[in-house]
């Protein structure tokens, strides 16, 4: 019995476009009608297409499948499957890291209620940071382009990172604000990051730890948002030692205003 492309699409649960693409790649060659352009498939074609779908559901592309179905020996097929096993293991490991990162992110969000505009003394995590923006100016030079791409590929394991001077003036001196990415040591190791300049390792430090919100819109990110933490330090005769650093925890739209929630560490002596 012969089957039209629509019939085969229903039998296999795929779209006719997929079947046409398999044909274009030479995976299957249905017969064409003598007096029309209809494609006709027989049971052999359908069984062969089921084999193709079997490989597809392992994650092989149609281009790869077109090569696999022409493999001349079992040993060569085994070699392809062995390489796919390694790829799947890498995917499993990345998914495991993604799940862990999601769990961490949700814990961070729950910390917002506890620490918003409140201060505590704690150790900051050790992390690696990369700066690619000062104020509103991104460094687009060739020397940093490759590094920036490397850090973008590390999403979502890294954080949006900032540094600013505790004694910086109010908005207007944007050179005091530095932006980039950070990765905790755990993810540096898990992702195999090679830490080279201009990346820098920021050691764990005793710090004032807090969370603050910026809902003032563009141009309103400034040390003034952390004045309450600076007051906390002054009231306790604590000296801020080094630049304030932190990460973006979440950005949401509250009403018609975008609000960013930031976790910050103010290193102290």
Short mmCIF file of C-alpha atoms in Angstrom, two decimals:
data_model
loop_
_atom_site.label_atom_id
_atom_site.label_comp_id
_atom_site.label_asym_id
_atom_site.label_seq_id
_atom_site.Cartn_x
_atom_site.Cartn_y
_atom_site.Cartn_z
CA UNK A 1 0.00 0.00 0.00
CA UNK A 2 1.15 3.49 -0.79
CA UNK A 3 0.76 6.41 1.58
CA UNK A 4 0.68 10.13 0.84
CA UNK A 5 2.88 12.49 2.83
CA UNK A 6 -0.04 13.60 4.99
CA UNK A 7 -0.81 10.00 5.91
CA UNK A 8 2.81 9.35 6.89
CA UNK A 9 2.91 12.55 8.93
CA UNK A 10 -0.12 11.31 10.93
CA UNK A 11 1.32 7.81 11.35
CA UNK A 12 4.63 9.15 12.68
CA UNK A 13 3.28 12.18 14.53
CA UNK A 14 5.48 14.64 12.67
CA UNK A 15 4.81 17.53 10.32
CA UNK A 16 4.93 17.13 6.52
CA UNK A 17 7.69 19.76 6.53
CA UNK A 18 9.91 17.41 8.55
CA UNK A 19 9.34 14.64 6.01
CA UNK A 20 10.19 17.00 3.16
CA UNK A 21 13.38 17.99 4.99
CA UNK A 22 14.37 14.34 5.40
CA UNK A 23 13.83 13.93 1.67
CA UNK A 24 15.86 17.06 0.88
CA UNK A 25 18.77 15.68 2.93
CA UNK A 26 18.58 12.38 1.10
CA UNK A 27 17.53 10.39 4.14
CA UNK A 28 14.48 8.96 2.38
CA UNK A 29 13.41 9.00 -1.26
CA UNK A 30 9.65 8.50 -1.67
CA UNK A 31 8.24 7.67 -5.08
CA UNK A 32 6.50 10.41 -7.03
CA UNK A 33 3.30 9.98 -8.98
CA UNK A 34 3.56 9.60 -12.73
CA UNK A 35 0.89 12.22 -13.41
CA UNK A 36 1.35 14.50 -10.38
CA UNK A 37 3.90 15.69 -7.86
CA UNK A 38 2.46 13.66 -4.97
CA UNK A 39 4.95 11.73 -2.88
CA UNK A 40 4.10 8.13 -2.09
CA UNK A 41 5.65 6.14 0.77
CA UNK A 42 5.44 2.43 1.41
CA UNK A 43 5.75 0.50 4.69
CA UNK A 44 9.52 0.15 4.17
CA UNK A 45 9.88 3.95 3.97
CA UNK A 46 7.85 4.38 7.13
CA UNK A 47 9.93 1.81 9.03
CA UNK A 48 13.09 3.56 7.84
CA UNK A 49 11.72 6.92 9.00
CA UNK A 50 10.97 5.36 12.41
CA UNK A 51 14.65 4.41 12.61
CA UNK A 52 15.50 8.03 11.82
CA UNK A 53 13.20 9.28 14.59
CA UNK A 54 14.86 6.83 16.98
CA UNK A 55 18.21 8.54 16.34
CA UNK A 56 16.58 11.98 16.40
CA UNK A 57 15.28 11.38 19.92
CA UNK A 58 18.85 10.77 21.07
CA UNK A 59 19.55 14.34 20.00
CA UNK A 60 21.12 13.73 16.60
CA UNK A 61 20.42 16.39 14.00
CA UNK A 62 18.83 15.49 10.68
CA UNK A 63 22.19 16.20 9.00
CA UNK A 64 23.87 13.73 11.36
CA UNK A 65 21.13 11.17 10.78
CA UNK A 66 21.63 11.47 7.03
CA UNK A 67 25.22 10.34 7.61
CA UNK A 68 24.36 7.69 10.21
CA UNK A 69 21.96 5.83 7.95
CA UNK A 70 24.76 5.50 5.41
CA UNK A 71 27.29 4.15 7.93
CA UNK A 72 28.91 1.08 6.31
CA UNK A 73 29.88 -0.82 9.47
CA UNK A 74 28.80 -1.54 13.04
CA UNK A 75 32.16 -0.38 14.39
CA UNK A 76 31.75 3.05 12.82
CA UNK A 77 28.21 3.29 14.17
CA UNK A 78 29.49 2.36 17.62
CA UNK A 79 32.06 5.14 17.41
CA UNK A 80 29.37 7.71 16.66
CA UNK A 81 27.22 6.46 19.54
CA UNK A 82 30.22 6.54 21.88
CA UNK A 83 30.78 10.22 21.07
CA UNK A 84 27.08 10.90 21.64
CA UNK A 85 27.29 9.23 25.06
CA UNK A 86 30.01 11.70 26.05
CA UNK A 87 27.88 14.58 24.78
CA UNK A 88 24.86 13.38 26.76
CA UNK A 89 26.95 13.04 29.93
CA UNK A 90 28.12 16.63 29.48
CA UNK A 91 24.49 17.71 29.04
CA UNK A 92 23.48 15.86 32.20
CA UNK A 93 26.26 17.54 34.17
CA UNK A 94 25.29 20.98 32.87
CA UNK A 95 21.63 20.34 33.67
CA UNK A 96 22.63 19.27 37.18
CA UNK A 97 24.54 22.54 37.58
CA UNK A 98 21.59 24.50 36.19
CA UNK A 99 19.26 22.86 38.71
CA UNK A 100 21.66 23.70 41.55
CA UNK A 101 21.94 27.28 40.32
CA UNK A 102 18.16 27.61 40.17
CA UNK A 103 17.85 26.31 43.73
CA UNK A 104 20.48 28.83 44.86
CA UNK A 105 18.70 31.65 43.04
CA UNK A 106 15.40 30.84 44.73
CA UNK A 107 17.15 30.83 48.12
CA UNK A 108 18.61 34.24 47.27
CA UNK A 109 15.14 35.58 46.49
CA UNK A 110 13.87 34.40 49.86
CA UNK A 111 16.70 36.35 51.51
CA UNK A 112 15.30 39.62 50.15
CA UNK A 113 12.59 39.89 52.82
CA UNK A 114 15.08 39.12 55.58
CA UNK A 115 17.86 41.48 54.54
CA UNK A 116 16.21 44.28 52.56
CA UNK A 117 17.64 47.49 54.05
CA UNK A 118 18.99 45.50 56.99
CA UNK A 119 22.63 44.83 57.82
CA UNK A 120 24.58 41.93 59.24
CA UNK A 121 28.26 41.16 59.63
CA UNK A 122 29.32 38.06 57.68
CA UNK A 123 31.98 36.67 55.37
CA UNK A 124 31.51 37.42 51.70
CA UNK A 125 31.96 34.47 49.32
CA UNK A 126 35.19 34.04 47.39
CA UNK A 127 34.57 34.74 43.73
CA UNK A 128 36.16 35.69 40.44
CA UNK A 129 35.04 38.88 38.78
CA UNK A 130 35.38 40.37 35.31
CA UNK A 131 34.76 44.07 34.62
CA UNK A 132 33.68 45.10 31.13
CA UNK A 133 31.79 48.34 31.79
CA UNK A 134 32.61 51.58 33.62
CA UNK A 135 29.58 53.75 34.20
CA UNK A 136 27.61 53.42 30.98
CA UNK A 137 30.61 52.72 28.77
CA UNK A 138 31.26 49.14 27.68
CA UNK A 139 34.76 48.16 26.69
CA UNK A 140 34.30 46.90 23.15
CA UNK A 141 38.00 46.58 22.36
CA UNK A 142 39.18 43.40 20.72
CA UNK A 143 41.19 42.39 23.75
CA UNK A 144 38.13 41.92 25.96
CA UNK A 145 35.64 40.75 23.36
CA UNK A 146 36.60 37.09 23.68
CA UNK A 147 36.48 37.21 27.47
CA UNK A 148 33.09 38.91 27.43
CA UNK A 149 31.74 36.16 25.18
CA UNK A 150 33.17 33.53 27.51
CA UNK A 151 31.36 35.08 30.47
CA UNK A 152 28.10 35.39 28.54
CA UNK A 153 28.28 31.68 27.72
CA UNK A 154 28.60 31.03 31.48
CA UNK A 155 25.08 32.35 32.05
CA UNK A 156 23.16 31.52 34.24
CA UNK A 157 25.93 30.39 36.56
CA UNK A 158 27.41 33.83 36.95
CA UNK A 159 25.95 37.00 38.44
CA UNK A 160 25.64 40.52 37.13
CA UNK A 161 28.31 42.19 39.25
CA UNK A 162 29.01 45.77 40.37
CA UNK A 163 31.67 47.65 42.28
CA UNK A 164 31.48 51.21 43.56
CA UNK A 165 33.45 53.40 45.90
CA UNK A 166 31.87 54.11 49.26
CA UNK A 167 32.91 57.77 49.04
CA UNK A 168 31.76 58.27 45.43
CA UNK A 169 29.58 61.33 44.77
CA UNK A 170 25.91 61.15 43.90
CA UNK A 171 24.85 60.49 40.29
CA UNK A 172 26.96 62.37 37.80
CA UNK A 173 30.33 60.65 38.25
CA UNK A 174 29.57 57.38 36.54
CA UNK A 175 33.24 56.41 36.32
CA UNK A 176 32.90 55.33 39.95
CA UNK A 177 30.57 52.49 39.01
CA UNK A 178 32.04 49.38 37.47
CA UNK A 179 30.00 46.52 36.07
CA UNK A 180 30.62 43.02 34.84
CA UNK A 181 30.16 39.42 35.94
CA UNK A 182 31.16 37.27 38.89
CA UNK A 183 31.39 33.54 39.50
CA UNK A 184 31.73 31.83 42.85
CA UNK A 185 34.70 29.51 43.20
CA UNK A 186 32.46 26.44 42.91
CA UNK A 187 31.32 27.38 39.41
CA UNK A 188 34.76 28.57 38.34
CA UNK A 189 35.98 25.05 39.01
CA UNK A 190 32.92 23.27 37.60
CA UNK A 191 33.01 25.23 34.33
CA UNK A 192 36.77 24.96 34.00
CA UNK A 193 37.32 28.72 33.89
CA UNK A 194 40.95 29.72 33.50
CA UNK A 195 41.40 32.83 35.65
CA UNK A 196 43.64 35.24 33.77
CA UNK A 197 43.92 39.07 33.83
CA UNK A 198 41.85 41.17 33.65
CA UNK A 199 39.83 38.66 35.67
CA UNK A 200 40.55 38.91 39.38
CA UNK A 201 40.03 36.65 42.37
CA UNK A 202 38.21 38.47 45.18
CA UNK A 203 38.89 36.64 48.44
CA UNK A 204 36.31 36.05 51.14
CA UNK A 205 36.28 39.08 53.44
CA UNK A 206 34.56 40.14 56.62
CA UNK A 207 31.84 42.48 55.40
CA UNK A 208 28.64 44.31 56.11
CA UNK A 209 26.13 42.22 54.20
CA UNK A 210 22.83 43.70 53.01
CA UNK A 211 20.24 43.85 50.22
CA UNK A 212 18.96 47.10 48.73
CA UNK A 213 16.58 48.15 45.99
CA UNK A 214 16.99 50.57 43.11
CA UNK A 215 13.65 51.68 41.73
CA UNK A 216 14.61 55.18 40.66
CA UNK A 217 15.13 54.37 37.01
CA UNK A 218 18.04 55.31 34.80
CA UNK A 219 20.94 57.22 36.30
CA UNK A 220 19.86 56.60 39.89
CA UNK A 221 22.27 53.83 40.84
CA UNK A 222 24.58 55.43 43.41
CA UNK A 223 26.20 54.91 46.83
CA UNK A 224 23.30 56.92 48.25
CA UNK A 225 21.23 53.76 47.92
CA UNK A 226 23.50 52.26 50.55
CA UNK A 227 23.58 55.25 52.88
CA UNK A 228 21.77 53.25 55.55
CA UNK A 229 24.61 50.68 55.48
CA UNK A 230 27.23 53.44 55.68
CA UNK A 231 25.35 54.88 58.67
CA UNK A 232 25.31 51.41 60.23
CA UNK A 233 29.10 51.29 59.93
CA UNK A 234 29.60 54.82 61.28
CA UNK A 235 27.35 54.24 64.29
CA UNK A 236 29.45 51.21 65.22
CA UNK A 237 32.79 52.84 64.42
CA UNK A 238 33.40 50.31 61.63
CA UNK A 239 35.71 51.32 58.80
CA UNK A 240 34.83 50.41 55.23
CA UNK A 241 37.96 48.98 53.66
CA UNK A 242 37.91 48.80 49.88
CA UNK A 243 35.19 49.14 47.24
CA UNK A 244 31.63 48.01 47.82
CA UNK A 245 30.77 45.05 45.62
CA UNK A 246 27.62 43.12 44.93
CA UNK A 247 25.35 41.36 42.49
CA UNK A 248 21.95 41.78 40.94
CA UNK A 249 19.53 39.30 42.51
CA UNK A 250 16.39 40.07 40.54
CA UNK A 251 14.74 42.68 38.39
CA UNK A 252 10.96 43.06 38.42
CA UNK A 253 8.41 45.62 37.32
CA UNK A 254 6.55 47.08 40.29
CA UNK A 255 3.61 49.04 38.99
CA UNK A 256 5.12 50.80 35.99
CA UNK A 257 8.61 51.09 37.46
CA UNK A 258 11.43 48.61 37.02
CA UNK A 259 13.03 47.71 40.34
CA UNK A 260 16.36 45.95 40.80
CA UNK A 261 17.23 44.10 43.99
CA UNK A 262 20.94 43.98 44.76
CA UNK A 263 22.96 42.03 47.30
CA UNK A 264 25.97 43.98 48.56
CA UNK A 265 29.07 43.42 50.64
CA UNK A 266 30.89 46.33 52.23
CA UNK A 267 34.32 45.00 53.28
CA UNK A 268 35.42 46.07 56.74
CA UNK A 269 38.60 45.96 58.78
#
